[in-house]
mmCIF file with all atom_site columns, C-alpha atoms in Angstrom:
data_model
loop_
_atom_site.group_PDB
_atom_site.id
_atom_site.type_symbol
_atom_site.label_atom_id
_atom_site.label_alt_id
_atom_site.label_comp_id
_atom_site.label_asym_id
_atom_site.label_entity_id
_atom_site.label_seq_id
_atom_site.pdbx_PDB_ins_code
_atom_site.Cartn_x
_atom_site.Cartn_y
_atom_site.Cartn_z
_atom_site.occupancy
_atom_site.B_iso_or_equiv
_atom_site.pdbx_formal_charge
_atom_site.auth_seq_id
_atom_site.auth_comp_id
_atom_site.auth_asym_id
_atom_site.auth_atom_id
_atom_site.pdbx_PDB_model_num
ATOM 1   C CA . UNK A 1 1   ? 75.857 18.200 46.182 1.00 42.00 ? 110 UNK A CA 1
ATOM 2   C CA . UNK A 1 2   ? 75.295 21.457 44.321 1.00 46.00 ? 111 UNK A CA 1
ATOM 3   C CA . UNK A 1 3   ? 74.296 20.955 40.515 1.00 48.00 ? 112 UNK A CA 1
ATOM 4   C CA . UNK A 1 4   ? 74.045 23.778 38.334 1.00 51.00 ? 113 UNK A CA 1
ATOM 5   C CA . UNK A 1 5   ? 70.493 23.922 38.618 1.00 51.00 ? 114 UNK A CA 1
ATOM 6   C CA . UNK A 1 6   ? 70.196 25.072 42.103 1.00 56.00 ? 115 UNK A CA 1
ATOM 7   C CA . UNK A 1 7   ? 73.236 26.821 42.638 1.00 57.00 ? 116 UNK A CA 1
ATOM 8   C CA . UNK A 1 8   ? 71.326 30.398 41.849 1.00 57.00 ? 117 UNK A CA 1
ATOM 9   C CA . UNK A 1 9   ? 68.524 29.508 44.710 1.00 51.00 ? 118 UNK A CA 1
ATOM 10  C CA . UNK A 1 10  ? 71.412 28.410 46.919 1.00 54.00 ? 119 UNK A CA 1
ATOM 11  C CA . UNK A 1 11  ? 73.098 31.840 46.193 1.00 53.00 ? 120 UNK A CA 1
ATOM 12  C CA . UNK A 1 12  ? 69.414 33.406 47.067 1.00 49.00 ? 121 UNK A CA 1
ATOM 13  C CA . UNK A 1 13  ? 69.373 31.699 50.369 1.00 47.00 ? 122 UNK A CA 1
ATOM 14  C CA . UNK A 1 14  ? 72.909 32.690 50.766 1.00 50.00 ? 123 UNK A CA 1
ATOM 15  C CA . UNK A 1 15  ? 72.254 36.197 50.456 1.00 53.00 ? 124 UNK A CA 1
ATOM 16  C CA . UNK A 1 16  ? 69.726 36.086 52.530 1.00 49.00 ? 125 UNK A CA 1
ATOM 17  C CA . UNK A 1 17  ? 71.395 34.524 55.332 1.00 47.00 ? 126 UNK A CA 1
ATOM 18  C CA . UNK A 1 18  ? 73.713 37.145 54.866 1.00 53.00 ? 127 UNK A CA 1
ATOM 19  C CA . UNK A 1 19  ? 71.354 40.140 54.930 1.00 65.00 ? 128 UNK A CA 1
ATOM 20  C CA . UNK A 1 20  ? 69.636 38.397 58.193 1.00 84.00 ? 129 UNK A CA 1
ATOM 21  C CA . UNK A 1 21  ? 72.130 38.922 60.334 1.00 92.00 ? 130 UNK A CA 1
ATOM 22  C CA . UNK A 1 22  ? 73.710 42.375 58.912 1.00 93.00 ? 131 UNK A CA 1
ATOM 23  C CA . UNK A 1 23  ? 70.701 44.464 61.185 1.00 94.00 ? 132 UNK A CA 1
ATOM 24  C CA . UNK A 1 24  ? 71.770 42.674 64.474 1.00 96.00 ? 133 UNK A CA 1
ATOM 25  C CA . UNK A 1 25  ? 75.525 43.198 63.396 1.00 96.00 ? 134 UNK A CA 1
ATOM 26  C CA . UNK A 1 26  ? 74.321 46.853 63.075 1.00 96.00 ? 135 UNK A CA 1
ATOM 27  C CA . UNK A 1 27  ? 72.545 46.823 66.462 1.00 96.00 ? 136 UNK A CA 1
ATOM 28  C CA . UNK A 1 28  ? 75.609 45.975 68.133 1.00 97.00 ? 137 UNK A CA 1
ATOM 29  C CA . UNK A 1 29  ? 78.057 47.417 66.373 1.00 97.00 ? 138 UNK A CA 1
ATOM 30  C CA . UNK A 1 30  ? 75.888 50.489 67.079 1.00 97.00 ? 139 UNK A CA 1
ATOM 31  C CA . UNK A 1 31  ? 75.779 49.710 70.240 1.00 97.00 ? 140 UNK A CA 1
ATOM 32  C CA . UNK A 1 32  ? 79.219 49.168 71.202 1.00 97.00 ? 141 UNK A CA 1
ATOM 33  C CA . UNK A 1 33  ? 80.667 52.221 69.096 1.00 97.00 ? 142 UNK A CA 1
ATOM 34  C CA . UNK A 1 34  ? 78.135 55.422 68.734 1.00 97.00 ? 143 UNK A CA 1
ATOM 35  C CA . UNK A 1 35  ? 77.239 56.009 64.816 1.00 96.00 ? 144 UNK A CA 1
ATOM 36  C CA . UNK A 1 36  ? 79.112 52.447 64.620 1.00 96.00 ? 145 UNK A CA 1
ATOM 37  C CA . UNK A 1 37  ? 75.888 51.100 62.539 1.00 96.00 ? 146 UNK A CA 1
ATOM 38  C CA . UNK A 1 38  ? 75.274 53.489 60.228 1.00 97.00 ? 147 UNK A CA 1
ATOM 39  C CA . UNK A 1 39  ? 79.182 53.763 59.643 1.00 96.00 ? 148 UNK A CA 1
ATOM 40  C CA . UNK A 1 40  ? 77.872 49.289 58.964 1.00 96.00 ? 149 UNK A CA 1
ATOM 41  C CA . UNK A 1 41  ? 74.761 51.008 55.947 1.00 96.00 ? 150 UNK A CA 1
ATOM 42  C CA . UNK A 1 42  ? 77.726 52.995 54.561 1.00 95.00 ? 151 UNK A CA 1
ATOM 43  C CA . UNK A 1 43  ? 75.916 56.303 55.927 1.00 96.00 ? 152 UNK A CA 1
ATOM 44  C CA . UNK A 1 44  ? 79.163 57.973 57.095 1.00 96.00 ? 153 UNK A CA 1
ATOM 45  C CA . UNK A 1 45  ? 77.802 61.538 57.441 1.00 96.00 ? 154 UNK A CA 1
ATOM 46  C CA . UNK A 1 46  ? 74.737 60.762 59.957 1.00 97.00 ? 155 UNK A CA 1
ATOM 47  C CA . UNK A 1 47  ? 77.615 58.178 62.160 1.00 97.00 ? 156 UNK A CA 1
ATOM 48  C CA . UNK A 1 48  ? 79.800 60.663 62.380 1.00 97.00 ? 157 UNK A CA 1
ATOM 49  C CA . UNK A 1 49  ? 77.358 62.992 63.256 1.00 97.00 ? 158 UNK A CA 1
ATOM 50  C CA . UNK A 1 50  ? 75.968 60.405 65.765 1.00 97.00 ? 159 UNK A CA 1
ATOM 51  C CA . UNK A 1 51  ? 79.646 59.535 67.245 1.00 98.00 ? 160 UNK A CA 1
ATOM 52  C CA . UNK A 1 52  ? 79.915 63.290 67.683 1.00 98.00 ? 161 UNK A CA 1
ATOM 53  C CA . UNK A 1 53  ? 76.643 63.996 69.452 1.00 97.00 ? 162 UNK A CA 1
ATOM 54  C CA . UNK A 1 54  ? 77.006 61.005 71.955 1.00 98.00 ? 163 UNK A CA 1
ATOM 55  C CA . UNK A 1 55  ? 80.852 61.233 73.166 1.00 97.00 ? 164 UNK A CA 1
ATOM 56  C CA . UNK A 1 56  ? 80.744 64.578 73.193 1.00 97.00 ? 165 UNK A CA 1
ATOM 57  C CA . UNK A 1 57  ? 78.093 63.956 75.671 1.00 97.00 ? 166 UNK A CA 1
ATOM 58  C CA . UNK A 1 58  ? 79.882 61.489 77.650 1.00 96.00 ? 167 UNK A CA 1
ATOM 59  C CA . UNK A 1 59  ? 82.684 63.825 77.484 1.00 96.00 ? 168 UNK A CA 1
ATOM 60  C CA . UNK A 1 60  ? 81.382 66.393 78.747 1.00 95.00 ? 169 UNK A CA 1
ATOM 61  C CA . UNK A 1 61  ? 79.120 64.439 81.359 1.00 94.00 ? 170 UNK A CA 1
ATOM 62  C CA . UNK A 1 62  ? 83.456 62.898 82.360 1.00 94.00 ? 171 UNK A CA 1
ATOM 63  C CA . UNK A 1 63  ? 84.458 66.767 82.265 1.00 92.00 ? 172 UNK A CA 1
ATOM 64  C CA . UNK A 1 64  ? 81.940 67.660 84.898 1.00 91.00 ? 173 UNK A CA 1
ATOM 65  C CA . UNK A 1 65  ? 82.601 65.314 87.362 1.00 90.00 ? 174 UNK A CA 1
ATOM 66  C CA . UNK A 1 66  ? 79.702 62.658 86.814 1.00 92.00 ? 175 UNK A CA 1
ATOM 67  C CA . UNK A 1 67  ? 79.587 59.691 88.356 1.00 92.00 ? 176 UNK A CA 1
ATOM 68  C CA . UNK A 1 68  ? 79.783 56.418 86.853 1.00 93.00 ? 177 UNK A CA 1
ATOM 69  C CA . UNK A 1 69  ? 77.853 53.757 87.986 1.00 92.00 ? 178 UNK A CA 1
ATOM 70  C CA . UNK A 1 70  ? 78.565 49.752 89.244 1.00 90.00 ? 179 UNK A CA 1
ATOM 71  C CA . UNK A 1 71  ? 75.789 46.966 88.229 1.00 87.00 ? 180 UNK A CA 1
ATOM 72  C CA . UNK A 1 72  ? 76.112 45.937 92.426 1.00 81.00 ? 181 UNK A CA 1
ATOM 73  C CA . UNK A 1 73  ? 75.572 48.668 94.288 1.00 81.00 ? 182 UNK A CA 1
ATOM 74  C CA . UNK A 1 74  ? 71.762 47.235 95.530 1.00 84.00 ? 183 UNK A CA 1
ATOM 75  C CA . UNK A 1 75  ? 70.179 50.689 95.367 1.00 88.00 ? 184 UNK A CA 1
ATOM 76  C CA . UNK A 1 76  ? 67.663 50.945 91.959 1.00 90.00 ? 185 UNK A CA 1
ATOM 77  C CA . UNK A 1 77  ? 68.160 54.458 91.280 1.00 90.00 ? 186 UNK A CA 1
ATOM 78  C CA . UNK A 1 78  ? 71.702 53.241 91.211 1.00 91.00 ? 187 UNK A CA 1
ATOM 79  C CA . UNK A 1 79  ? 70.791 50.345 88.635 1.00 93.00 ? 188 UNK A CA 1
ATOM 80  C CA . UNK A 1 80  ? 68.764 52.283 86.492 1.00 94.00 ? 189 UNK A CA 1
ATOM 81  C CA . UNK A 1 81  ? 71.926 54.499 86.209 1.00 94.00 ? 190 UNK A CA 1
ATOM 82  C CA . UNK A 1 82  ? 74.041 51.611 85.272 1.00 95.00 ? 191 UNK A CA 1
ATOM 83  C CA . UNK A 1 83  ? 71.214 49.816 83.061 1.00 95.00 ? 192 UNK A CA 1
ATOM 84  C CA . UNK A 1 84  ? 71.405 53.830 80.814 1.00 96.00 ? 193 UNK A CA 1
ATOM 85  C CA . UNK A 1 85  ? 75.542 54.605 81.044 1.00 96.00 ? 194 UNK A CA 1
ATOM 86  C CA . UNK A 1 86  ? 76.122 50.760 79.697 1.00 96.00 ? 195 UNK A CA 1
ATOM 87  C CA . UNK A 1 87  ? 74.007 52.115 76.590 1.00 97.00 ? 196 UNK A CA 1
ATOM 88  C CA . UNK A 1 88  ? 77.241 53.547 75.565 1.00 96.00 ? 197 UNK A CA 1
ATOM 89  C CA . UNK A 1 89  ? 79.150 50.390 75.079 1.00 95.00 ? 198 UNK A CA 1
ATOM 90  C CA . UNK A 1 90  ? 82.758 51.006 74.600 1.00 96.00 ? 199 UNK A CA 1
ATOM 91  C CA . UNK A 1 91  ? 82.611 54.106 76.846 1.00 97.00 ? 200 UNK A CA 1
ATOM 92  C CA . UNK A 1 92  ? 81.189 53.047 79.208 1.00 96.00 ? 201 UNK A CA 1
ATOM 93  C CA . UNK A 1 93  ? 84.507 49.920 79.724 1.00 96.00 ? 202 UNK A CA 1
ATOM 94  C CA . UNK A 1 94  ? 86.771 52.542 79.040 1.00 96.00 ? 203 UNK A CA 1
ATOM 95  C CA . UNK A 1 95  ? 85.438 54.909 81.624 1.00 95.00 ? 204 UNK A CA 1
ATOM 96  C CA . UNK A 1 96  ? 85.540 51.869 84.120 1.00 93.00 ? 205 UNK A CA 1
ATOM 97  C CA . UNK A 1 97  ? 89.258 50.745 82.844 1.00 94.00 ? 206 UNK A CA 1
ATOM 98  C CA . UNK A 1 98  ? 90.246 54.142 83.085 1.00 94.00 ? 207 UNK A CA 1
ATOM 99  C CA . UNK A 1 99  ? 88.852 55.006 86.160 1.00 91.00 ? 208 UNK A CA 1
ATOM 100 C CA . UNK A 1 100 ? 87.191 58.157 84.809 1.00 92.00 ? 209 UNK A CA 1
ATOM 101 C CA . UNK A 1 101 ? 84.273 59.831 86.450 1.00 86.00 ? 210 UNK A CA 1
ATOM 102 C CA . UNK A 1 102 ? 83.599 59.693 89.809 1.00 84.00 ? 211 UNK A CA 1
ATOM 103 C CA . UNK A 1 103 ? 82.422 57.393 92.294 1.00 79.00 ? 212 UNK A CA 1
ATOM 104 C CA . UNK A 1 104 ? 80.016 59.601 94.043 1.00 80.00 ? 213 UNK A CA 1
ATOM 105 C CA . UNK A 1 105 ? 79.167 63.434 93.219 1.00 78.00 ? 214 UNK A CA 1
ATOM 106 C CA . UNK A 1 106 ? 80.599 65.646 94.903 1.00 75.00 ? 215 UNK A CA 1
ATOM 107 C CA . UNK A 1 107 ? 79.932 68.809 93.561 1.00 81.00 ? 216 UNK A CA 1
ATOM 108 C CA . UNK A 1 108 ? 76.675 70.447 92.385 1.00 77.00 ? 217 UNK A CA 1
ATOM 109 C CA . UNK A 1 109 ? 77.940 70.029 88.392 1.00 77.00 ? 218 UNK A CA 1
ATOM 110 C CA . UNK A 1 110 ? 78.814 66.890 88.557 1.00 82.00 ? 219 UNK A CA 1
ATOM 111 C CA . UNK A 1 111 ? 75.093 65.806 89.247 1.00 88.00 ? 220 UNK A CA 1
ATOM 112 C CA . UNK A 1 112 ? 74.485 66.932 85.629 1.00 91.00 ? 221 UNK A CA 1
ATOM 113 C CA . UNK A 1 113 ? 77.680 65.474 84.677 1.00 93.00 ? 222 UNK A CA 1
ATOM 114 C CA . UNK A 1 114 ? 76.307 62.447 85.346 1.00 94.00 ? 223 UNK A CA 1
ATOM 115 C CA . UNK A 1 115 ? 72.755 63.500 84.086 1.00 94.00 ? 224 UNK A CA 1
ATOM 116 C CA . UNK A 1 116 ? 74.564 63.704 80.799 1.00 96.00 ? 225 UNK A CA 1
ATOM 117 C CA . UNK A 1 117 ? 76.482 60.302 80.901 1.00 96.00 ? 226 UNK A CA 1
ATOM 118 C CA . UNK A 1 118 ? 73.295 58.532 80.981 1.00 97.00 ? 227 UNK A CA 1
ATOM 119 C CA . UNK A 1 119 ? 71.490 60.559 78.318 1.00 97.00 ? 228 UNK A CA 1
ATOM 120 C CA . UNK A 1 120 ? 74.071 60.006 75.980 1.00 97.00 ? 229 UNK A CA 1
ATOM 121 C CA . UNK A 1 121 ? 73.510 55.650 77.138 1.00 97.00 ? 230 UNK A CA 1
ATOM 122 C CA . UNK A 1 122 ? 70.139 55.804 75.827 1.00 97.00 ? 231 UNK A CA 1
ATOM 123 C CA . UNK A 1 123 ? 70.728 58.416 72.947 1.00 98.00 ? 232 UNK A CA 1
ATOM 124 C CA . UNK A 1 124 ? 73.421 55.615 72.094 1.00 97.00 ? 233 UNK A CA 1
ATOM 125 C CA . UNK A 1 125 ? 70.545 52.801 72.231 1.00 97.00 ? 234 UNK A CA 1
ATOM 126 C CA . UNK A 1 126 ? 68.453 54.915 70.023 1.00 97.00 ? 235 UNK A CA 1
ATOM 127 C CA . UNK A 1 127 ? 70.833 55.755 67.294 1.00 97.00 ? 236 UNK A CA 1
ATOM 128 C CA . UNK A 1 128 ? 71.661 51.750 67.083 1.00 97.00 ? 237 UNK A CA 1
ATOM 129 C CA . UNK A 1 129 ? 67.993 50.819 67.127 1.00 97.00 ? 238 UNK A CA 1
ATOM 130 C CA . UNK A 1 130 ? 68.137 53.301 63.987 1.00 97.00 ? 239 UNK A CA 1
ATOM 131 C CA . UNK A 1 131 ? 70.812 50.965 62.422 1.00 96.00 ? 240 UNK A CA 1
ATOM 132 C CA . UNK A 1 132 ? 69.065 48.352 63.095 1.00 96.00 ? 241 UNK A CA 1
ATOM 133 C CA . UNK A 1 133 ? 65.427 49.443 61.453 1.00 96.00 ? 242 UNK A CA 1
ATOM 134 C CA . UNK A 1 134 ? 67.684 50.910 58.348 1.00 96.00 ? 243 UNK A CA 1
ATOM 135 C CA . UNK A 1 135 ? 69.409 47.271 57.901 1.00 95.00 ? 244 UNK A CA 1
ATOM 136 C CA . UNK A 1 136 ? 66.294 45.469 58.103 1.00 93.00 ? 245 UNK A CA 1
ATOM 137 C CA . UNK A 1 137 ? 64.318 47.945 55.552 1.00 91.00 ? 246 UNK A CA 1
ATOM 138 C CA . UNK A 1 138 ? 61.680 49.057 58.638 1.00 91.00 ? 247 UNK A CA 1
ATOM 139 C CA . UNK A 1 139 ? 62.602 52.253 57.710 1.00 89.00 ? 248 UNK A CA 1
ATOM 140 C CA . UNK A 1 140 ? 63.238 54.125 54.497 1.00 84.00 ? 249 UNK A CA 1
ATOM 141 C CA . UNK A 1 141 ? 66.472 55.364 54.220 1.00 79.00 ? 250 UNK A CA 1
ATOM 142 C CA . UNK B 2 1   ? 83.944 75.945 83.368 1.00 74.00 ? 299 UNK B CA 1
ATOM 143 C CA . UNK B 2 2   ? 80.758 75.760 81.797 1.00 83.00 ? 300 UNK B CA 1
ATOM 144 C CA . UNK B 2 3   ? 77.658 77.492 83.507 1.00 89.00 ? 301 UNK B CA 1
ATOM 145 C CA . UNK B 2 4   ? 74.485 75.976 83.900 1.00 89.00 ? 302 UNK B CA 1
ATOM 146 C CA . UNK B 2 5   ? 73.216 77.695 80.436 1.00 92.00 ? 303 UNK B CA 1
ATOM 147 C CA . UNK B 2 6   ? 75.969 76.569 77.821 1.00 93.00 ? 304 UNK B CA 1
ATOM 148 C CA . UNK B 2 7   ? 75.506 73.342 80.017 1.00 93.00 ? 305 UNK B CA 1
ATOM 149 C CA . UNK B 2 8   ? 72.162 73.140 78.957 1.00 94.00 ? 306 UNK B CA 1
ATOM 150 C CA . UNK B 2 9   ? 73.004 74.830 75.423 1.00 95.00 ? 307 UNK B CA 1
ATOM 151 C CA . UNK B 2 10  ? 75.541 71.773 74.400 1.00 96.00 ? 308 UNK B CA 1
ATOM 152 C CA . UNK B 2 11  ? 73.152 69.028 76.362 1.00 96.00 ? 309 UNK B CA 1
ATOM 153 C CA . UNK B 2 12  ? 69.774 70.270 73.905 1.00 97.00 ? 310 UNK B CA 1
ATOM 154 C CA . UNK B 2 13  ? 72.169 70.262 71.297 1.00 97.00 ? 311 UNK B CA 1
ATOM 155 C CA . UNK B 2 14  ? 73.168 66.812 71.327 1.00 97.00 ? 312 UNK B CA 1
ATOM 156 C CA . UNK B 2 15  ? 69.851 65.556 71.913 1.00 97.00 ? 313 UNK B CA 1
ATOM 157 C CA . UNK B 2 16  ? 68.545 67.506 68.641 1.00 97.00 ? 314 UNK B CA 1
ATOM 158 C CA . UNK B 2 17  ? 71.163 66.268 66.113 1.00 97.00 ? 315 UNK B CA 1
ATOM 159 C CA . UNK B 2 18  ? 70.326 62.307 67.608 1.00 97.00 ? 316 UNK B CA 1
ATOM 160 C CA . UNK B 2 19  ? 66.366 62.634 67.516 1.00 97.00 ? 317 UNK B CA 1
ATOM 161 C CA . UNK B 2 20  ? 66.854 64.692 64.168 1.00 97.00 ? 318 UNK B CA 1
ATOM 162 C CA . UNK B 2 21  ? 69.160 61.638 62.696 1.00 97.00 ? 319 UNK B CA 1
ATOM 163 C CA . UNK B 2 22  ? 66.836 58.889 64.271 1.00 96.00 ? 320 UNK B CA 1
ATOM 164 C CA . UNK B 2 23  ? 63.253 60.371 63.919 1.00 96.00 ? 321 UNK B CA 1
ATOM 165 C CA . UNK B 2 24  ? 63.259 61.753 60.174 1.00 95.00 ? 322 UNK B CA 1
ATOM 166 C CA . UNK B 2 25  ? 64.545 60.053 56.872 1.00 92.00 ? 323 UNK B CA 1
ATOM 167 C CA . UNK B 2 26  ? 65.286 62.799 54.913 1.00 93.00 ? 324 UNK B CA 1
ATOM 168 C CA . UNK B 2 27  ? 67.968 65.270 55.174 1.00 94.00 ? 325 UNK B CA 1
ATOM 169 C CA . UNK B 2 28  ? 65.770 68.342 55.084 1.00 96.00 ? 326 UNK B CA 1
ATOM 170 C CA . UNK B 2 29  ? 62.884 67.138 57.180 1.00 96.00 ? 327 UNK B CA 1
ATOM 171 C CA . UNK B 2 30  ? 66.129 65.950 59.165 1.00 96.00 ? 328 UNK B CA 1
ATOM 172 C CA . UNK B 2 31  ? 67.620 69.506 59.755 1.00 97.00 ? 329 UNK B CA 1
ATOM 173 C CA . UNK B 2 32  ? 63.961 71.171 60.097 1.00 97.00 ? 330 UNK B CA 1
ATOM 174 C CA . UNK B 2 33  ? 62.924 68.265 62.970 1.00 97.00 ? 331 UNK B CA 1
ATOM 175 C CA . UNK B 2 34  ? 65.921 68.994 64.804 1.00 97.00 ? 332 UNK B CA 1
ATOM 176 C CA . UNK B 2 35  ? 65.886 73.080 64.796 1.00 98.00 ? 333 UNK B CA 1
ATOM 177 C CA . UNK B 2 36  ? 62.394 72.323 65.953 1.00 98.00 ? 334 UNK B CA 1
ATOM 178 C CA . UNK B 2 37  ? 64.257 70.093 68.459 1.00 97.00 ? 335 UNK B CA 1
ATOM 179 C CA . UNK B 2 38  ? 66.708 72.444 69.519 1.00 97.00 ? 336 UNK B CA 1
ATOM 180 C CA . UNK B 2 39  ? 64.042 75.259 70.440 1.00 98.00 ? 337 UNK B CA 1
ATOM 181 C CA . UNK B 2 40  ? 62.185 73.399 72.343 1.00 97.00 ? 338 UNK B CA 1
ATOM 182 C CA . UNK B 2 41  ? 64.738 72.528 74.528 1.00 97.00 ? 339 UNK B CA 1
ATOM 183 C CA . UNK B 2 42  ? 66.385 75.465 74.759 1.00 97.00 ? 340 UNK B CA 1
ATOM 184 C CA . UNK B 2 43  ? 62.395 77.313 74.666 1.00 97.00 ? 341 UNK B CA 1
ATOM 185 C CA . UNK B 2 44  ? 61.093 75.112 76.716 1.00 97.00 ? 342 UNK B CA 1
ATOM 186 C CA . UNK B 2 45  ? 64.025 75.801 79.448 1.00 96.00 ? 343 UNK B CA 1
ATOM 187 C CA . UNK B 2 46  ? 64.067 79.849 79.839 1.00 96.00 ? 344 UNK B CA 1
ATOM 188 C CA . UNK B 2 47  ? 59.720 79.423 80.170 1.00 97.00 ? 345 UNK B CA 1
ATOM 189 C CA . UNK B 2 48  ? 61.231 77.056 83.324 1.00 96.00 ? 346 UNK B CA 1
ATOM 190 C CA . UNK B 2 49  ? 63.511 79.190 84.741 1.00 94.00 ? 347 UNK B CA 1
ATOM 191 C CA . UNK B 2 50  ? 61.022 82.002 84.136 1.00 95.00 ? 348 UNK B CA 1
ATOM 192 C CA . UNK B 2 51  ? 58.427 80.055 85.760 1.00 96.00 ? 349 UNK B CA 1
ATOM 193 C CA . UNK B 2 52  ? 60.437 78.796 88.866 1.00 95.00 ? 350 UNK B CA 1
ATOM 194 C CA . UNK B 2 53  ? 61.998 82.942 89.051 1.00 94.00 ? 351 UNK B CA 1
ATOM 195 C CA . UNK B 2 54  ? 58.321 84.212 89.695 1.00 95.00 ? 352 UNK B CA 1
ATOM 196 C CA . UNK B 2 55  ? 57.093 81.252 91.775 1.00 95.00 ? 353 UNK B CA 1
ATOM 197 C CA . UNK B 2 56  ? 60.260 82.195 94.624 1.00 90.00 ? 354 UNK B CA 1
ATOM 198 C CA . UNK B 2 57  ? 58.780 85.543 94.181 1.00 84.00 ? 355 UNK B CA 1
#
């Protein structure tokens, strides 16, 4: 039972628990939605720039008829491509759900499109880890 | 339809924005680093293109 004397200590512990879960939440939000982690940390300009850059790359990749990889083809290069594209979070799920992109590359520019989508995923992972570092204080501001 | 050059410019721009925001802390340094990354990407591509042109000849 809480007594008046240990109430500040409990509040401090609760605050510490909340702040310890914030980095993980920022990491997950940043992965699911590009720039989401930065929005959670009240850095809207950085979040918006990251969102525009990553979603823009993904959209250009789709427009260039890039390939959307599947996880279970058995080919090592396809698995690596899938891991890279999975970094885009919800965008990858949307692409799978609405059948965006191509199942295989049919034109030369489609290969560029595939690279755009993979790099968008990798950059989104970098952005999510940056939000995590900002939340746990490893990065200054 | 995008040309190969315009596709490369969009790629370099998006890459530079993300690198600038994630690799630097201060806004002024972010702009400088982003411009540096963009120039390096575009300049490196042009140099590599001319190298390939002369290697082929």
